[in-house]
CSV table of C-alpha atoms in Angstrom, one decimal:
chain,number,residue,atom,x,y,z
U,1,MET,CA,-7.6,-9.9,7.8
U,2,GLY,CA,-5.7,-11.6,10.4
U,3,ALA,CA,-2.0,-9.8,9.7
U,4,SER,CA,0.3,-10.3,12.6
U,5,ARG,CA,2.4,-7.8,12.1
U,6,ILE,CA,1.9,-4.5,10.1
U,7,ILE,CA,5.4,-2.7,8.3
U,8,ALA,CA,4.2,0.5,6.6
U,9,VAL,CA,6.5,1.9,4.6
U,10,ASP,CA,6.1,5.2,2.6
U,11,THR,CA,8.1,9.1,2.5
U,12,VAL,CA,4.9,11.0,3.5
U,13,PRO,CA,5.1,11.6,7.4
U,14,ALA,CA,1.7,12.2,7.6
U,15,ARG,CA,1.1,8.6,6.2
U,16,LEU,CA,3.0,7.4,8.3
U,17,GLU,CA,1.7,8.7,11.5
U,18,MET,CA,-1.6,7.6,9.8
U,19,ALA,CA,0.0,4.1,9.6
U,20,ARG,CA,0.8,4.3,12.9
U,21,LYS,CA,-2.6,5.2,14.1
U,22,MET,CA,-4.7,2.5,12.6
U,23,GLY,CA,-2.5,0.0,14.0
U,24,GLY,CA,1.0,-0.1,12.0
U,25,ASP,CA,3.3,-1.9,14.1
U,26,GLU,CA,6.1,-0.2,12.5
U,27,VAL,CA,6.9,2.7,10.3
U,28,VAL,CA,9.6,3.0,8.0
U,29,ASP,CA,10.4,6.2,5.5
U,30,PHE,CA,12.2,4.8,2.5
U,31,LYS,CA,13.6,7.8,1.9
U,32,ALA,CA,15.4,8.0,5.4
U,33,SER,CA,16.4,4.1,5.8
U,34,ASN,CA,18.6,2.4,3.5
U,35,ASN,CA,17.6,-1.3,5.4
U,36,VAL,CA,13.7,-1.4,4.2
U,37,VAL,CA,14.2,-4.6,3.1
U,38,GLU,CA,16.1,-6.1,5.7
U,39,THR,CA,13.5,-4.5,8.0
U,40,ILE,CA,11.0,-6.0,6.3
U,41,LEU,CA,12.6,-9.6,6.2
U,42,GLU,CA,13.4,-9.1,9.8
U,43,GLY,CA,9.9,-8.2,10.9
U,44,THR,CA,8.1,-10.9,9.1
U,45,ASN,CA,10.3,-13.6,9.2
U,46,GLY,CA,10.7,-13.0,5.1
U,47,ARG,CA,6.7,-13.9,4.5
U,48,GLY,CA,4.5,-10.8,4.1
U,49,PHE,CA,4.1,-8.0,2.7
U,50,LYS,CA,1.9,-5.8,0.1
U,51,ALA,CA,3.3,-3.2,-2.4
U,52,VAL,CA,1.5,-0.2,-4.4
U,53,GLY,CA,2.0,1.8,-7.3
U,54,LEU,CA,5.9,2.3,-8.0
U,55,GLN,CA,8.5,0.4,-9.5
U,56,ALA,CA,11.2,0.9,-6.7
U,57,THR,CA,8.1,-0.1,-4.2
U,58,PHE,CA,7.6,-3.3,-6.2
U,59,GLU,CA,11.3,-4.6,-6.2
U,60,ARG,CA,11.5,-3.9,-2.5
U,61,ALA,CA,8.4,-6.1,-1.9
U,62,LEU,CA,9.9,-8.5,-4.0
U,63,ARG,CA,13.5,-8.6,-2.6
U,64,SER,CA,11.6,-9.1,0.7
U,65,THR,CA,9.7,-11.9,-0.1
U,66,ARG,CA,11.0,-15.5,1.1
U,67,PRO,CA,11.7,-18.0,-1.7
U,68,GLY,CA,8.3,-19.8,-2.2
U,69,GLY,CA,6.4,-16.5,-1.0
U,70,THR,CA,3.6,-15.1,-2.3
U,71,LEU,CA,4.2,-11.2,-3.4
U,72,SER,CA,0.5,-9.3,-3.5
U,73,SER,CA,1.1,-6.5,-5.2
U,74,LEU,CA,-2.3,-4.6,-5.3
U,75,GLY,CA,-2.9,-1.2,-6.8
U,76,VAL,CA,-2.3,0.8,-10.7
U,77,TYR,CA,1.5,1.0,-11.5
U,78,SER,CA,2.3,4.8,-13.1
U,79,GLY,CA,4.7,3.0,-15.9
U,80,ASP,CA,5.9,-0.8,-17.1
U,81,LEU,CA,6.4,-2.8,-14.8
U,82,LYS,CA,10.0,-4.9,-14.5
U,83,ILE,CA,10.8,-7.9,-12.9
U,84,PRO,CA,14.2,-7.9,-12.1
U,85,PRO,CA,15.5,-11.4,-12.3
U,86,ASP,CA,18.1,-11.1,-9.4
U,87,ALA,CA,14.8,-10.1,-7.2
U,88,TYR,CA,13.0,-12.7,-8.7
U,89,ALA,CA,15.7,-15.3,-8.2
U,90,ALA,CA,15.9,-16.0,-12.2
U,91,GLY,CA,12.4,-18.1,-11.5
U,92,LEU,CA,14.3,-20.2,-9.1
U,93,GLY,CA,13.0,-18.5,-5.6
U,94,GLU,CA,9.8,-20.3,-6.5
U,95,LYS,CA,8.0,-17.2,-5.6
U,96,THR,CA,4.5,-16.3,-6.8
U,97,ILE,CA,3.5,-12.5,-7.9
U,98,ARG,CA,0.1,-11.7,-7.3
U,99,SER,CA,-1.1,-8.7,-8.7
U,100,ALA,CA,-4.7,-6.7,-9.0
U,101,LEU,CA,-6.5,-4.0,-8.5
U,102,CYS,CA,-9.3,-5.1,-6.5
U,103,PRO,CA,-8.7,-8.2,-5.7
U,104,GLY,CA,-11.6,-10.3,-4.6
U,105,GLY,CA,-13.9,-8.5,-6.5
U,106,LYS,CA,-17.8,-8.3,-5.1
U,107,GLU,CA,-16.5,-10.4,-1.8
U,108,ARG,CA,-13.8,-8.1,-0.9
U,109,MET,CA,-16.3,-5.3,-1.1
U,110,ARG,CA,-18.6,-7.0,0.6
U,111,ARG,CA,-16.5,-7.9,3.8
U,112,THR,CA,-14.6,-4.3,3.6
U,113,THR,CA,-17.9,-2.4,3.5
U,114,GLU,CA,-18.7,-5.2,7.0
U,115,VAL,CA,-16.1,-3.9,8.5
U,116,VAL,CA,-16.7,0.0,8.1
U,117,SER,CA,-20.2,-0.8,9.0
U,118,ALA,CA,-18.9,-2.2,12.0
U,119,ARG,CA,-17.5,0.8,12.9
U,120,ARG,CA,-14.8,-0.9,14.7
U,121,VAL,CA,-12.2,1.2,13.1
U,122,ASP,CA,-12.5,4.8,12.5
U,123,PHE,CA,-11.4,5.9,9.0
U,124,SER,CA,-13.0,9.1,9.5
U,125,THR,CA,-9.5,10.3,9.3
U,126,LEU,CA,-8.3,9.0,6.2
U,127,ALA,CA,-10.6,11.4,4.1
U,128,THR,CA,-8.5,14.7,4.6
U,129,HIS,CA,-9.8,16.2,1.6
U,130,ARG,CA,-13.3,16.4,0.1
U,131,TYR,CA,-14.5,17.4,-3.7
U,132,SER,CA,-17.8,17.8,-5.6
U,133,LEU,CA,-17.5,15.4,-8.6
U,134,ASP,CA,-17.4,18.3,-10.8
U,135,GLN,CA,-13.9,18.9,-8.9
U,136,ILE,CA,-13.0,15.7,-9.6
U,137,GLU,CA,-10.0,16.9,-12.2
U,138,ASP,CA,-8.6,18.9,-9.1
U,139,ALA,CA,-9.1,15.5,-6.6
U,140,TYR,CA,-6.7,13.8,-8.7
U,141,ASP,CA,-4.1,16.3,-9.3
U,142,LEU,CA,-4.2,17.0,-6.1
U,143,PHE,CA,-3.5,13.1,-5.1
U,144,ALA,CA,-1.4,12.6,-7.8
U,145,ASN,CA,1.1,15.1,-6.4
U,146,GLN,CA,0.7,14.2,-3.2
U,147,ARG,CA,0.1,18.0,-1.6
U,148,ASP,CA,-1.6,19.6,1.3
U,149,GLY,CA,-0.6,16.2,3.2
U,150,VAL,CA,-3.7,14.7,1.2
U,151,LEU,CA,-3.8,10.6,2.7
U,152,LYS,CA,-7.4,9.8,0.7
U,153,VAL,CA,-10.2,12.2,-1.5
U,154,ALA,CA,-13.8,11.7,-1.0
U,155,ILE,CA,-15.7,12.4,-4.2
U,156,SER,CA,-19.6,13.5,-3.7
U,157,CYS,CA,-22.0,13.5,-6.4
């Protein structure tokens, strides 16, 4: 989608390796590094970040967003999301927060389908586990608890 530099932040080795294989310019284990925010600020000149799912990740993303920048926060949060006033620069930093589970709706899905259909990127290795629809609870449990090297789960009918 035009990103000039991709920095993947995670703590699961398999996810970091997959991010590298899928074109990540740099991968950062947030549990092994105390300088995630500084790494992102340096690597993007304070311009870009996407965050998914955790309060700590959201806060790091917000702190990594330059004044006047936009934080694109995609995904589902597991609890109440809090915006720390210092990270938001108490509103004086002119930061914009955009959040959605699936931003762009049908248009985003159309473009995603085109990318997959063009076979320019091999996404098959992302689905590390496959389940039938009647096993969906087991699949969600596996993914939610990040067991057995799971990256993505494919559910089939």
